[in-house]
Short mmCIF file of C-alpha atoms in Angstrom, two decimals:
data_model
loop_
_atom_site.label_atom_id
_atom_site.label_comp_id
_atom_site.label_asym_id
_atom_site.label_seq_id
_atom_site.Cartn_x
_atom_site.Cartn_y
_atom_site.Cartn_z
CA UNK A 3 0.00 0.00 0.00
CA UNK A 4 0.72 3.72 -0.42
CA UNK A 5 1.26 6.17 2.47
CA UNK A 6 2.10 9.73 2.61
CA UNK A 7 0.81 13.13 1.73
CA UNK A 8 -0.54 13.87 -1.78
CA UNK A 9 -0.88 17.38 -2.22
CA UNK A 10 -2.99 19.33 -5.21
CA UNK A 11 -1.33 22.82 -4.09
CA UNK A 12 -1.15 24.96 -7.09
CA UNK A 13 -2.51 21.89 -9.30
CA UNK A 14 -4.38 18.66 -8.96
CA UNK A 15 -3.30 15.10 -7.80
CA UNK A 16 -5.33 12.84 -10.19
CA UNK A 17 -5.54 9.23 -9.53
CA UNK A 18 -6.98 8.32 -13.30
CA UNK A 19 -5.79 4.78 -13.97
CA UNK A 20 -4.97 1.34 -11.95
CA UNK A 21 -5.10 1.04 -8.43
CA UNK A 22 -4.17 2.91 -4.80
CA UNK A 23 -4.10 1.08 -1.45
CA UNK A 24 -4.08 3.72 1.27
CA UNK A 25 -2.95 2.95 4.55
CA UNK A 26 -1.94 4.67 7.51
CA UNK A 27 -0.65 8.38 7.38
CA UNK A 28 -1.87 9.19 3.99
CA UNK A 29 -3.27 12.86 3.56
CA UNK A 30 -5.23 14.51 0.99
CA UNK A 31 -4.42 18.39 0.58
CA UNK A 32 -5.41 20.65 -1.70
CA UNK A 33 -7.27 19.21 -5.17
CA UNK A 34 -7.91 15.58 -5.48
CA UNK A 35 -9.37 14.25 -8.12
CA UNK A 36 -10.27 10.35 -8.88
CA UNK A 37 -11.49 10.08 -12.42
CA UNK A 38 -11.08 6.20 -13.74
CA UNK A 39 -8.59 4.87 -10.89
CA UNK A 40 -9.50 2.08 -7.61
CA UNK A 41 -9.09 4.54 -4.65
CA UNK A 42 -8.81 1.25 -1.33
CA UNK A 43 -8.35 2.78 1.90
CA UNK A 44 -7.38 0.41 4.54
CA UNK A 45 -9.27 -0.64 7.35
CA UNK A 46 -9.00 1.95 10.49
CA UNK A 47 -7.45 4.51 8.21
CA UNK A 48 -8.60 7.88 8.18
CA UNK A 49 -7.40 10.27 5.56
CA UNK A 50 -7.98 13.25 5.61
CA UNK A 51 -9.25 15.52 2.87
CA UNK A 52 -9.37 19.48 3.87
CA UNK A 53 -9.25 20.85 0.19
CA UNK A 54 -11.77 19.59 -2.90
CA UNK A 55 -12.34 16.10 -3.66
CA UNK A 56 -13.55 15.05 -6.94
CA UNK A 57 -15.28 11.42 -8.13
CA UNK A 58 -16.12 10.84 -11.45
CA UNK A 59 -15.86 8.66 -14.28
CA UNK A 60 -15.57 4.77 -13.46
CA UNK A 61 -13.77 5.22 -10.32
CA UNK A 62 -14.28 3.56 -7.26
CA UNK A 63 -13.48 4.41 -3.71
CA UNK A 64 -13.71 0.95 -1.56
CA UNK A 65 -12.20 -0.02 1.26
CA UNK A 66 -12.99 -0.61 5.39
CA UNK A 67 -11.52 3.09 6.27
CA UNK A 68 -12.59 6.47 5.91
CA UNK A 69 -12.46 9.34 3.65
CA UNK A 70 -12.60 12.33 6.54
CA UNK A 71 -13.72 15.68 3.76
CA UNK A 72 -13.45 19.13 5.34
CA UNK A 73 -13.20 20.72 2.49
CA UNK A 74 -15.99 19.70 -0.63
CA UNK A 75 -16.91 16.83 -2.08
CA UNK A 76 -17.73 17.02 -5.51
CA UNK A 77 -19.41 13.23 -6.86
CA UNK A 78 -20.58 13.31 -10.48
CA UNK A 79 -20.14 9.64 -11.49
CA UNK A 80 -19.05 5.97 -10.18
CA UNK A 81 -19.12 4.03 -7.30
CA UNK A 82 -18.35 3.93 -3.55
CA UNK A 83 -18.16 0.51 -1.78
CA UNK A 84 -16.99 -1.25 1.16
CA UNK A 85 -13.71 -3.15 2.25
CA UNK A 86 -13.55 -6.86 2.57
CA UNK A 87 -14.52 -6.70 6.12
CA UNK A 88 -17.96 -4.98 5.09
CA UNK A 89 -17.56 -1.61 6.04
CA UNK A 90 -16.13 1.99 5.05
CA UNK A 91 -17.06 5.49 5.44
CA UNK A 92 -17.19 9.01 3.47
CA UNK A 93 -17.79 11.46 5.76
CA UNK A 94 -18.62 15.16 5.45
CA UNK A 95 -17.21 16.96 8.33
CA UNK A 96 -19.10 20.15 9.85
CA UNK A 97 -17.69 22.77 8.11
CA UNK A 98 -17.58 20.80 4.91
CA UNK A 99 -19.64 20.11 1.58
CA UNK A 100 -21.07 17.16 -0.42
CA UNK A 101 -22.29 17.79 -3.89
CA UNK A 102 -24.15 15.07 -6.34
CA UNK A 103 -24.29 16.56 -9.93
CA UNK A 104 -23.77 15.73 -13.16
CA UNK A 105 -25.71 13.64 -16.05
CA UNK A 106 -25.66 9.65 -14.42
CA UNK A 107 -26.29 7.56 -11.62
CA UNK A 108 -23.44 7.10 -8.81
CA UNK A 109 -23.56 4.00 -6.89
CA UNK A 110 -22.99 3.41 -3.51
CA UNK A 111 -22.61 -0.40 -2.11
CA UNK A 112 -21.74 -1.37 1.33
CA UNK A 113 -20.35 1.96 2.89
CA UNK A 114 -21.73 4.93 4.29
CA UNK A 115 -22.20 8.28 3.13
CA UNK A 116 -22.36 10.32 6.43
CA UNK A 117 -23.55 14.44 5.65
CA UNK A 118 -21.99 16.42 8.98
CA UNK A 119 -21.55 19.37 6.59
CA UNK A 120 -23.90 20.62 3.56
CA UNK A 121 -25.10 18.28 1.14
CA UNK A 122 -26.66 19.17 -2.09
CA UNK A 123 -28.10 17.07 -5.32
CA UNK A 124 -28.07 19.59 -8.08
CA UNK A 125 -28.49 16.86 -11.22
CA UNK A 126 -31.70 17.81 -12.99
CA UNK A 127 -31.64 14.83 -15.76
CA UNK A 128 -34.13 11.64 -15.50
CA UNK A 129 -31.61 8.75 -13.71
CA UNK A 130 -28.74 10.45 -11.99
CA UNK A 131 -30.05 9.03 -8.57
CA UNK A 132 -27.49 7.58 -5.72
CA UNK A 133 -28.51 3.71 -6.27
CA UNK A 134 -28.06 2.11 -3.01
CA UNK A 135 -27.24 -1.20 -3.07
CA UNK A 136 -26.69 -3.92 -0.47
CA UNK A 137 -25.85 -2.30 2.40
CA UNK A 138 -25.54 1.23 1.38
CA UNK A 139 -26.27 4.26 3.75
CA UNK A 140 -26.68 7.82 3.71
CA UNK A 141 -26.41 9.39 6.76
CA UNK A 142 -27.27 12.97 8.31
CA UNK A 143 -26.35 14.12 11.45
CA UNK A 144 -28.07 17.03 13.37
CA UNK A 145 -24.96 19.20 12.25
CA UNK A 146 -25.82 18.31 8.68
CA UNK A 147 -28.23 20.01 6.03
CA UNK A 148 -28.85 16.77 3.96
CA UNK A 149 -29.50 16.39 0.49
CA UNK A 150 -31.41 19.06 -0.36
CA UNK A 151 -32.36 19.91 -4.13
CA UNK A 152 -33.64 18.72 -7.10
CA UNK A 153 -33.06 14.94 -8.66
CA UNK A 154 -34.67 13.86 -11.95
CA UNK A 155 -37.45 15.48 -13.70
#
């Protein structure tokens, strides 16, 4: 697995092919963007990710740890899913901001999608829902404005 910092200061770190295990002491600054890459974080890892996240294309995040997003979250295509050991986390921190747009479905399997921070759906097109799938969760916490907006027609 992969450790360290990977910082998008002045640029962007894309992760846009193959695959990234993540274990402990990675850190996400500045722009991040996962376009067609595996993104595995290992179980009880946390990695941080105070700048702007990006998910589109086929990616995947998977894995039994945690992405921790202070910054935004920005989740226009693929999928999220769990670890081997059944679990995994995205979580919105107070402070922070989820955003599902763009023109298709995103699929989340197995992990949880916890909303601390300000969530917003802003697709307007007929089937760009979140498809939950076996064990799939969206979570909101008091702290958290949900998924407000409009999705499909």
């Amino acid at each position: 697995g992969q450790n360290g910092s990977f910082a998008g200061s002045g640029g962007t770190i894309e992760f846009s092919s193959g695959s990234f295990d993540l274990e402990t002491g990675s850190t996400f600054t500045g722009t991040i963007a996962l376009t067609n890459a595996t993104l595995t974080i290992a179980p009880g890892v946390v990695v941080p990710s105070p700048g702007t996240f990006t998910q589109s294309g086929n990616s995947v995040l998977t894995g039994d740890g945690e992405l921790d997003v202070s910054g935004s979250y920005l989740w226009t295509s693929g999928t999220q899913s769990e670890g081997a050991g059944g679990t995994g986390m995205t979580r919105i921190a107070a402070g922070g901001s989820f955003t599902r747009a763009g023109n298709s479905s995103v699929n989340l399997t197995g992990r949880t999608l916890r909303i601390e921070g300000a969530g917003a759906v802003t697709t307007t097109a007929t089937g760009t829902s979140i498809t939950l799938g076996s064990g799939g969760a969206i979570e909101v916490a008091a702290t958290g404005t949900g998924l407000a907006g409009h999705d499909g027609p």
